Amino acid sequence: MVARFKTQVGIVGAGPAGLMLSHLLHLHGIDSIVLEARSRQYCEERVRAGVLEQGSVDLLHRSGLGTRLDREGMRHEGIEIGLNRKRFRIPLSELTGGKAVTVYGQHEVVKDLIARRLADGGDLRFECGEVSAHCLESERPLLRTSGASGEAEIHCDFIAGCDGSHGVCRPSIPVSALSTYERSYPFAWLGILAAAPPSRGELLYMHHERGFALYSMRSPAITRLYLQCRPDEDLDQWSDDRIWSELHTRLDCDDGWQPIEGRILQKGITGMRSFVVEPMQFGRMFLAGDAAHIVPPTGAKGMNLALADVVVLSEALRAYYKKNSTGPLDRYSNVCLRRVWKAQRFSWWMTSLLHCFEDASPFDRRRQLAELDYLTGSRAAAASLAENYVGLTMEF
Ligand SMILES: Cc1cc2nc3c(=O)[nH]c(=O)nc-3n(C[C@H](O)[C@H](O)[C@H](O)COP(=O)(O)OP(=O)(O)OC[C@H]3O[C@@H](n4cnc5c(N)ncnc54)[C@H](O)[C@@H]3O)c2cc1C
């Protein structure tokens, strides 16, 4: 017995993209059903990104999700770039007419969105089992689920593939309909979450001859630190002592500043990849967020791009349902890709600037150091970084 449901937009994935899309559609009076493979608890505890661009903060506010963000988010008006045990501040707000970034964990955004969707009567189906997408080129595309609770069909007007980089939506589009653009990097990040209060107020991106390190925080009691490592790094070889020792080697500064140590709560390896699929739509399926593009985390763009995509998609769906206009849906991919490629460029640039490349020639190494010197000594260069870091204006 197959249970049958109808909705206007079937959304696969309850990450930032899927949940925000469902929320924005609800505000526009459009129905959706969200299908999520994992449990609610898993989604709410998955620690990933943590830097919100100004536009993402504004979006959370204007869609009624700013209360806890205002209370617990940490507004940063600058970041620091480190080189040779010295730090240089990039005054983001001063260089961008008052814009800033806010440190607020992705899982906190997810918690707020889930709570709000459920309070608004939203249909979120966690642990939904295997999902497959069908009839994408027809007027009535279809999502099928099969799991412990039986089989179901969700008949939709549109499908939003918000199921991340390993989801089922992108692979359900014929390969011949898509072009992919990809770059891999010869390193990864070893990231830790530590029960230690931040010993400084702003993020520190440190270039060191042993490899890049990032000092960041998630709350007044929790710090998040990263070390450049090999992509195939064996985490078992990294005792807590070894991690702290390497963090000190790379991050400690001549003026005496150093990270405060604390109990390591979580550690993991994050790969580095640049990936874009074009177009971000096929028939009546629209891809958003990591399902369509991946950026290396150095530019802090992944979650922000996911949110920007679904703003465009929700406005296009609003135009379809409220004004009977298909133009914005037809333009969805092109509008998103303009922003995606600028974020790709910036993330690639930050990654290339700050990491050590084992195969770098002496010329490449000198050029990299000159670029860091230019960035930390030129207001124009710093302004370009600041404009991109706080986020380019959202277009839709
Ligand atoms: C391990 C990891 C660490 C990261 N760390 C950082 C970082 O430190 N800094 C940074 O800036 N960015 C980071 N990112 C990037 C950032 O977190 C992502 O860009 C962001 O999560 C994108 O949101 P999304 O909603 O598009 O996708 P996701 O957050 O991936 O959400 C997709 C959702 O779809 C669900 N799903 C997948 N397949 C199916 C299926 N078949 N059926 C139903 N549901 C499905 C998943 O369970 C998930 O809940 C990280 C990403 C990863 C994967």
Short mmCIF file of C-alpha atoms and ligand atoms in Angstrom, two decimals:
data_model
loop_
_atom_site.label_atom_id
_atom_site.label_comp_id
_atom_site.label_asym_id
_atom_site.label_seq_id
_atom_site.Cartn_x
_atom_site.Cartn_y
_atom_site.Cartn_z
CA MET A 1 0.00 0.00 0.00
CA VAL A 2 1.55 3.28 -1.11
CA ALA A 3 0.53 6.42 0.81
CA ARG A 4 -0.07 9.38 -1.54
CA PHE A 5 0.44 13.05 -0.71
CA LYS A 6 0.21 16.31 -2.68
CA THR A 7 2.15 19.49 -2.16
CA GLN A 8 3.23 22.47 -4.22
CA VAL A 9 6.97 22.11 -3.61
CA GLY A 10 8.64 18.86 -2.56
CA ILE A 11 11.94 19.64 -0.83
CA VAL A 12 14.66 17.02 -0.35
CA GLY A 13 17.01 17.79 2.56
CA ALA A 14 16.60 19.61 5.88
CA GLY A 15 19.88 21.52 5.90
CA PRO A 16 20.00 25.33 5.79
CA ALA A 17 18.85 25.41 2.13
CA GLY A 18 15.85 23.08 2.43
CA LEU A 19 14.61 24.43 5.75
CA MET A 20 14.98 28.09 4.77
CA LEU A 21 13.24 27.45 1.46
CA SER A 22 10.33 25.78 3.25
CA HIS A 23 10.13 28.72 5.68
CA LEU A 24 10.23 31.41 2.97
CA LEU A 25 7.63 29.55 0.90
CA HIS A 26 5.37 29.37 3.95
CA LEU A 27 5.71 33.15 4.38
CA HIS A 28 4.59 33.48 0.74
CA GLY A 29 1.61 31.17 1.32
CA ILE A 30 3.12 28.24 -0.65
CA ASP A 31 2.96 24.65 0.68
CA SER A 32 5.93 22.33 0.89
CA ILE A 33 6.92 18.95 2.32
CA VAL A 34 10.52 18.47 3.47
CA LEU A 35 12.01 14.96 3.26
CA GLU A 36 15.13 14.41 5.36
CA ALA A 37 17.13 11.18 5.53
CA ARG A 38 18.60 11.76 9.00
CA SER A 39 17.00 12.30 12.42
CA ARG A 40 16.05 15.71 13.79
CA GLN A 41 18.68 15.33 16.51
CA TYR A 42 21.40 14.53 13.99
CA CYS A 43 20.54 17.61 11.90
CA GLU A 44 20.46 19.84 14.97
CA GLU A 45 23.82 18.63 16.28
CA ARG A 46 25.81 18.50 13.03
CA VAL A 47 28.59 21.07 13.51
CA ARG A 48 29.68 22.67 10.26
CA ALA A 49 29.92 26.30 9.16
CA GLY A 50 29.59 29.21 11.54
CA VAL A 51 30.06 32.55 9.79
CA LEU A 52 26.97 34.40 8.55
CA GLU A 53 27.40 37.13 5.96
CA GLN A 54 25.58 40.41 6.50
CA GLY A 55 22.97 39.41 3.89
CA SER A 56 22.28 36.11 5.69
CA VAL A 57 21.84 37.93 9.00
CA ASP A 58 19.46 40.40 7.33
CA LEU A 59 17.53 37.47 5.81
CA LEU A 60 17.14 35.77 9.19
CA HIS A 61 15.89 39.04 10.68
CA ARG A 62 13.40 39.92 7.98
CA SER A 63 11.99 36.39 7.96
CA GLY A 64 11.36 36.49 11.72
CA LEU A 65 14.28 34.34 12.86
CA GLY A 66 16.47 36.94 14.52
CA THR A 67 15.61 36.54 18.21
CA ARG A 68 18.18 33.95 19.32
CA LEU A 69 20.64 35.15 16.69
CA ASP A 70 20.56 38.63 18.30
CA ARG A 71 21.03 37.14 21.74
CA GLU A 72 23.72 34.56 21.02
CA GLY A 73 25.32 35.53 17.69
CA MET A 74 28.66 37.31 17.86
CA ARG A 75 28.94 40.26 15.47
CA HIS A 76 32.47 40.68 14.12
CA GLU A 77 33.49 43.96 12.56
CA GLY A 78 36.92 42.71 11.54
CA ILE A 79 39.06 39.64 10.94
CA GLU A 80 42.79 39.16 11.24
CA ILE A 81 45.31 37.79 8.78
CA GLY A 82 48.47 36.39 10.36
CA LEU A 83 51.91 36.03 8.86
CA ASN A 84 55.23 35.23 10.55
CA ARG A 85 53.77 35.39 14.10
CA LYS A 86 52.27 38.84 13.42
CA ARG A 87 48.61 39.77 13.00
CA PHE A 88 47.08 42.37 10.69
CA ARG A 89 43.49 43.48 11.14
CA ILE A 90 41.10 43.84 8.21
CA PRO A 91 38.45 46.30 9.48
CA LEU A 92 35.46 44.80 7.66
CA SER A 93 32.88 47.35 8.80
CA GLU A 94 35.07 50.38 8.18
CA LEU A 95 35.82 49.15 4.65
CA THR A 96 32.25 48.18 3.72
CA GLY A 97 30.11 51.03 5.01
CA GLY A 98 29.18 49.33 8.27
CA LYS A 99 28.63 45.72 7.22
CA ALA A 100 29.88 42.84 9.38
CA VAL A 101 29.75 39.06 9.74
CA THR A 102 28.10 37.21 12.62
CA VAL A 103 29.45 34.05 14.18
CA TYR A 104 26.46 31.75 14.80
CA GLY A 105 26.77 28.02 14.21
CA GLN A 106 25.04 26.45 11.23
CA HIS A 107 23.41 23.93 13.58
CA GLU A 108 21.92 26.84 15.54
CA VAL A 109 20.41 28.21 12.30
CA VAL A 110 19.07 24.71 11.61
CA LYS A 111 17.59 24.45 15.14
CA ASP A 112 15.86 27.83 14.77
CA LEU A 113 14.46 26.89 11.36
CA ILE A 114 13.18 23.48 12.50
CA ALA A 115 11.52 24.99 15.58
CA ARG A 116 9.88 27.70 13.50
CA ARG A 117 8.66 25.35 10.75
CA LEU A 118 7.14 23.01 13.33
CA ALA A 119 5.52 25.92 15.20
CA ASP A 120 4.03 27.07 11.89
CA GLY A 121 2.62 23.58 11.21
CA GLY A 122 5.27 22.71 8.61
CA ASP A 123 5.48 19.16 7.22
CA LEU A 124 9.05 18.00 7.99
CA ARG A 125 9.63 14.27 7.63
CA PHE A 126 12.84 13.14 9.33
CA GLU A 127 14.28 9.64 8.83
CA CYS A 128 12.16 9.44 5.70
CA GLY A 129 13.99 6.43 4.21
CA GLU A 130 15.23 6.13 0.62
CA VAL A 131 14.14 9.04 -1.58
CA SER A 132 13.95 9.01 -5.37
CA ALA A 133 12.83 11.73 -7.80
CA HIS A 134 10.77 11.01 -10.95
CA CYS A 135 9.06 12.65 -13.93
CA LEU A 136 11.20 15.77 -13.64
CA GLU A 137 10.25 16.99 -17.10
CA SER A 138 6.52 16.51 -16.60
CA GLU A 139 4.00 18.97 -15.11
CA ARG A 140 3.69 16.75 -12.00
CA PRO A 141 7.08 15.56 -10.79
CA LEU A 142 7.11 12.99 -8.05
CA LEU A 143 9.15 12.05 -5.00
CA ARG A 144 9.01 8.47 -3.71
CA THR A 145 10.13 7.34 -0.30
CA SER A 146 10.51 3.84 1.03
CA GLY A 147 11.54 3.03 4.55
CA ALA A 148 10.55 1.28 7.75
CA SER A 149 7.22 3.15 7.84
CA GLY A 150 6.24 2.01 4.33
CA GLU A 151 6.19 3.54 0.88
CA ALA A 152 4.93 6.99 -0.03
CA GLU A 153 4.56 9.16 -3.11
CA ILE A 154 4.63 12.93 -2.94
CA HIS A 155 3.11 14.54 -6.02
CA CYS A 156 4.45 18.08 -6.48
CA ASP A 157 4.42 21.02 -8.86
CA PHE A 158 8.18 21.46 -8.33
CA ILE A 159 11.04 19.64 -6.61
CA ALA A 160 13.82 21.47 -4.77
CA GLY A 161 17.00 19.40 -4.49
CA CYS A 162 18.52 20.72 -1.25
CA ASP A 163 20.13 17.43 -0.28
CA GLY A 164 23.76 18.45 -0.18
CA SER A 165 26.75 17.14 -2.09
CA HIS A 166 25.94 13.42 -1.66
CA GLY A 167 22.19 13.61 -2.19
CA VAL A 168 19.95 11.91 -4.74
CA CYS A 169 18.59 14.92 -6.62
CA ARG A 170 21.58 15.91 -8.74
CA PRO A 171 22.25 12.28 -9.81
CA SER A 172 18.61 11.97 -10.94
CA ILE A 173 19.28 14.56 -13.69
CA PRO A 174 20.65 13.00 -16.91
CA VAL A 175 24.42 13.45 -17.00
CA SER A 176 24.18 14.84 -20.54
CA ALA A 177 22.05 17.76 -19.26
CA LEU A 178 24.72 19.02 -16.84
CA SER A 179 28.20 20.51 -17.07
CA THR A 180 30.44 20.16 -14.04
CA TYR A 181 33.40 22.30 -13.07
CA GLU A 182 35.71 21.00 -10.39
CA ARG A 183 39.01 21.60 -8.64
CA SER A 184 40.50 19.56 -5.82
CA TYR A 185 43.16 20.77 -3.41
CA PRO A 186 46.15 18.81 -2.12
CA PHE A 187 45.17 19.39 1.52
CA ALA A 188 42.28 19.23 4.00
CA TRP A 189 41.40 20.77 7.39
CA LEU A 190 41.69 19.01 10.71
CA GLY A 191 39.05 20.81 12.77
CA ILE A 192 38.41 20.71 16.50
CA LEU A 193 35.71 22.05 18.78
CA ALA A 194 37.18 22.88 22.19
CA ALA A 195 35.63 23.74 25.55
CA ALA A 196 37.73 26.88 25.88
CA PRO A 197 36.68 30.53 25.93
CA PRO A 198 37.90 32.56 22.95
CA SER A 199 41.16 34.32 23.79
CA ARG A 200 40.45 36.94 21.16
CA GLY A 201 37.36 38.57 19.73
CA GLU A 202 37.90 38.04 16.01
CA LEU A 203 38.80 35.23 13.63
CA LEU A 204 42.48 34.78 12.83
CA TYR A 205 43.53 33.30 9.48
CA MET A 206 47.20 32.39 9.91
CA HIS A 207 49.65 31.59 7.13
CA HIS A 208 52.55 29.55 8.54
CA GLU A 209 55.36 27.66 6.85
CA ARG A 210 54.05 24.41 8.41
CA GLY A 211 50.59 25.08 6.99
CA PHE A 212 47.52 27.24 7.42
CA ALA A 213 45.68 27.51 10.76
CA LEU A 214 42.37 29.18 11.60
CA TYR A 215 41.35 30.42 15.00
CA SER A 216 37.60 30.90 15.38
CA MET A 217 34.87 30.54 17.96
CA ARG A 218 31.28 29.35 18.26
CA SER A 219 30.21 30.88 21.59
CA PRO A 220 31.72 32.61 24.66
CA ALA A 221 32.68 29.14 25.94
CA ILE A 222 33.57 27.21 22.76
CA THR A 223 36.38 27.71 20.25
CA ARG A 224 36.69 26.15 16.80
CA LEU A 225 40.20 25.70 15.42
CA TYR A 226 41.54 24.23 12.22
CA LEU A 227 44.90 23.01 10.92
CA GLN A 228 45.85 22.42 7.31
CA CYS A 229 46.61 18.70 6.96
CA ARG A 230 46.91 16.04 4.25
CA PRO A 231 43.64 14.94 2.60
CA ASP A 232 44.28 11.35 3.76
CA GLU A 233 45.37 12.39 7.27
CA ASP A 234 44.80 9.65 9.86
CA LEU A 235 42.92 11.26 12.74
CA ASP A 236 44.08 8.49 15.09
CA GLN A 237 47.62 9.85 14.75
CA TRP A 238 46.47 13.16 16.26
CA SER A 239 46.32 12.97 20.04
CA ASP A 240 44.86 16.01 21.80
CA ASP A 241 48.38 16.98 22.93
CA ARG A 242 49.71 16.82 19.38
CA ILE A 243 46.82 18.98 18.11
CA TRP A 244 47.39 21.68 20.75
CA SER A 245 51.13 21.63 20.20
CA GLU A 246 50.70 22.12 16.43
CA LEU A 247 48.09 24.85 16.99
CA HIS A 248 50.54 26.71 19.24
CA THR A 249 53.35 26.34 16.71
CA ARG A 250 51.25 27.85 13.95
CA LEU A 251 49.11 30.38 15.84
CA ASP A 252 51.14 31.81 18.74
CA CYS A 253 52.17 35.43 18.07
CA ASP A 254 55.21 37.51 18.98
CA ASP A 255 53.09 39.82 21.14
CA GLY A 256 52.35 36.90 23.48
CA TRP A 257 48.88 36.04 22.18
CA GLN A 258 48.07 32.33 22.04
CA PRO A 259 44.93 30.21 21.94
CA ILE A 260 43.50 29.07 25.28
CA GLU A 261 43.47 25.29 25.55
CA GLY A 262 40.47 23.26 26.64
CA ARG A 263 38.95 19.82 26.41
CA ILE A 264 38.54 18.74 22.79
CA LEU A 265 34.85 17.96 22.29
CA GLN A 266 34.96 16.92 18.62
CA LYS A 267 37.54 16.47 15.92
CA GLY A 268 37.23 15.71 12.23
CA ILE A 269 38.76 16.13 8.78
CA THR A 270 37.05 18.40 6.25
CA GLY A 271 38.00 17.94 2.61
CA MET A 272 38.60 20.87 0.27
CA ARG A 273 36.87 21.01 -3.07
CA SER A 274 35.55 23.55 -5.54
CA PHE A 275 32.62 22.21 -7.54
CA VAL A 276 29.84 23.76 -9.64
CA VAL A 277 27.14 22.13 -11.73
CA GLU A 278 25.43 24.05 -14.51
CA PRO A 279 22.58 24.63 -14.95
CA MET A 280 21.10 24.40 -11.45
CA GLN A 281 17.74 23.27 -12.85
CA PHE A 282 16.32 20.53 -15.00
CA GLY A 283 12.66 20.40 -15.93
CA ARG A 284 10.79 21.03 -12.72
CA MET A 285 13.69 20.24 -10.40
CA PHE A 286 15.81 23.06 -8.95
CA LEU A 287 19.08 22.42 -7.14
CA ALA A 288 20.13 24.68 -4.26
CA GLY A 289 23.09 24.87 -1.89
CA ASP A 290 25.70 22.10 -1.73
CA ALA A 291 23.62 19.97 -4.12
CA ALA A 292 24.74 22.37 -6.86
CA HIS A 293 28.07 23.76 -5.65
CA ILE A 294 30.81 23.22 -3.09
CA VAL A 295 33.38 25.78 -2.00
CA PRO A 296 36.48 25.21 0.11
CA PRO A 297 35.59 26.53 3.60
CA THR A 298 38.34 29.19 3.71
CA GLY A 299 36.01 31.93 2.47
CA ALA A 300 33.16 30.89 4.84
CA LYS A 301 30.72 30.88 1.93
CA GLY A 302 29.01 27.44 1.86
CA MET A 303 26.02 28.06 4.13
CA ASN A 304 25.67 31.64 2.88
CA LEU A 305 25.46 30.50 -0.74
CA ALA A 306 22.83 27.92 0.24
CA LEU A 307 20.71 30.66 1.82
CA ALA A 308 21.21 33.03 -1.14
CA ASP A 309 20.07 30.32 -3.62
CA VAL A 310 16.80 29.70 -1.81
CA VAL A 311 16.01 33.41 -1.56
CA VAL A 312 16.15 33.48 -5.39
CA LEU A 313 14.13 30.26 -5.66
CA SER A 314 11.44 31.34 -3.19
CA GLU A 315 10.98 34.65 -5.04
CA ALA A 316 10.78 32.82 -8.38
CA LEU A 317 8.17 30.41 -6.98
CA ARG A 318 6.24 33.34 -5.55
CA ALA A 319 6.19 34.97 -9.01
CA TYR A 320 4.91 31.66 -10.45
CA TYR A 321 2.11 31.16 -7.94
CA LYS A 322 1.07 34.76 -7.29
CA LYS A 323 1.67 36.41 -10.69
CA ASN A 324 1.51 33.42 -13.02
CA SER A 325 4.99 34.34 -14.26
CA THR A 326 7.55 31.68 -15.21
CA GLY A 327 10.32 34.14 -16.13
CA PRO A 328 12.02 34.21 -12.70
CA LEU A 329 12.00 30.38 -12.54
CA ASP A 330 13.59 30.25 -16.00
CA ARG A 331 16.26 32.69 -14.82
CA TYR A 332 16.91 30.91 -11.48
CA SER A 333 20.08 29.14 -12.51
CA ASN A 334 21.67 32.14 -14.23
CA VAL A 335 20.90 34.49 -11.34
CA CYS A 336 22.35 32.08 -8.76
CA LEU A 337 25.41 31.16 -10.80
CA ARG A 338 26.58 34.77 -11.01
CA ARG A 339 26.88 34.83 -7.24
CA VAL A 340 28.15 31.24 -7.01
CA TRP A 341 31.06 31.91 -9.34
CA LYS A 342 32.06 35.08 -7.49
CA ALA A 343 32.03 33.09 -4.25
CA GLN A 344 34.02 30.33 -5.95
CA ARG A 345 36.60 32.86 -7.08
CA PHE A 346 36.89 34.36 -3.60
CA SER A 347 37.06 30.98 -1.83
CA TRP A 348 39.71 29.72 -4.25
CA TRP A 349 41.68 32.95 -3.79
CA MET A 350 41.56 32.83 0.03
CA THR A 351 42.56 29.15 -0.07
CA SER A 352 45.46 29.76 -2.47
CA LEU A 353 46.65 32.78 -0.52
CA LEU A 354 46.74 31.19 2.92
CA HIS A 355 47.69 27.52 2.49
CA CYS A 356 51.06 25.92 1.84
CA PHE A 357 51.34 24.01 -1.43
CA GLU A 358 53.98 21.27 -1.24
CA ASP A 359 54.67 21.54 -4.96
CA ALA A 360 55.01 25.34 -4.96
CA SER A 361 58.05 26.57 -6.89
CA PRO A 362 60.32 29.18 -5.26
CA PHE A 363 58.67 31.70 -7.60
CA ASP A 364 55.15 30.70 -6.45
CA ARG A 365 56.24 30.95 -2.82
CA ARG A 366 57.67 34.47 -3.25
CA ARG A 367 54.56 35.54 -5.16
CA GLN A 368 52.32 34.20 -2.38
CA LEU A 369 54.27 36.08 0.29
CA ALA A 370 54.15 39.25 -1.82
CA GLU A 371 50.38 38.91 -2.09
CA LEU A 372 50.04 38.56 1.69
CA ASP A 373 52.32 41.57 2.12
CA TYR A 374 50.18 43.56 -0.34
CA LEU A 375 46.94 42.52 1.38
CA THR A 376 48.13 43.49 4.83
CA GLY A 377 49.64 46.77 3.63
CA SER A 378 47.11 48.10 1.13
CA ARG A 379 43.70 49.54 2.00
CA ALA A 380 42.46 48.83 -1.54
CA ALA A 381 43.44 45.15 -1.31
CA ALA A 382 41.93 44.85 2.16
CA ALA A 383 38.70 46.51 0.92
CA SER A 384 38.32 43.88 -1.79
CA LEU A 385 38.70 41.07 0.77
CA ALA A 386 36.26 42.82 3.12
CA GLU A 387 33.60 43.33 0.43
CA ASN A 388 33.65 39.64 -0.46
CA TYR A 389 33.94 38.35 3.11
CA VAL A 390 30.87 40.23 4.41
CA GLY A 391 29.07 39.04 1.27
CA LEU A 392 28.09 40.59 -2.03
CA THR A 393 24.62 42.08 -2.33
CA MET A 394 21.88 39.45 -2.81
CA GLU A 395 20.24 39.72 -6.23
CA PHE A 396 16.96 38.16 -7.26
C1 LIG B 1 31.61 17.96 6.84
C2 LIG B 1 31.39 19.40 6.44
C3 LIG B 1 31.99 20.41 7.17
C4 LIG B 1 31.83 21.74 6.79
N1 LIG B 1 32.47 22.70 7.49
C5 LIG B 1 32.37 23.97 7.09
C6 LIG B 1 33.08 24.98 7.76
O1 LIG B 1 33.78 24.72 8.72
N2 LIG B 1 32.94 26.27 7.31
C7 LIG B 1 32.16 26.56 6.23
O2 LIG B 1 32.06 27.74 5.85
N3 LIG B 1 31.44 25.63 5.59
C8 LIG B 1 31.54 24.35 5.99
N4 LIG B 1 30.86 23.40 5.33
C9 LIG B 1 29.96 23.81 4.25
C10 LIG B 1 28.55 24.15 4.73
O3 LIG B 1 28.28 23.52 5.93
C11 LIG B 1 27.56 23.76 3.62
O4 LIG B 1 27.81 24.59 2.51
C12 LIG B 1 26.09 23.84 4.03
O5 LIG B 1 25.78 22.80 4.91
C13 LIG B 1 25.18 23.78 2.79
O6 LIG B 1 23.84 23.66 3.18
P1 LIG B 1 22.82 22.75 2.36
O7 LIG B 1 21.50 22.93 3.00
O8 LIG B 1 22.97 23.05 0.92
O9 LIG B 1 23.34 21.27 2.50
P2 LIG B 1 23.47 20.31 3.82
O10 LIG B 1 23.69 21.14 5.04
O11 LIG B 1 24.45 19.29 3.45
O12 LIG B 1 22.03 19.69 3.93
C14 LIG B 1 21.59 18.65 3.09
C15 LIG B 1 20.60 17.79 3.84
O13 LIG B 1 20.08 16.81 2.96
C16 LIG B 1 20.02 15.57 3.64
N5 LIG B 1 20.07 14.51 2.64
C17 LIG B 1 21.13 14.06 1.93
N6 LIG B 1 20.77 13.08 1.10
C18 LIG B 1 19.45 12.88 1.28
C19 LIG B 1 18.50 12.00 0.72
N7 LIG B 1 18.86 11.10 -0.20
N8 LIG B 1 17.22 12.08 1.13
C20 LIG B 1 16.85 12.99 2.07
N9 LIG B 1 17.70 13.85 2.65
C21 LIG B 1 18.99 13.79 2.26
C22 LIG B 1 21.24 15.60 4.55
O14 LIG B 1 21.11 14.69 5.63
C23 LIG B 1 21.23 17.04 5.00
O15 LIG B 1 20.47 17.23 6.17
C24 LIG B 1 31.00 22.05 5.70
C25 LIG B 1 30.36 21.04 4.98
C26 LIG B 1 30.55 19.72 5.34
C27 LIG B 1 29.87 18.64 4.53
#
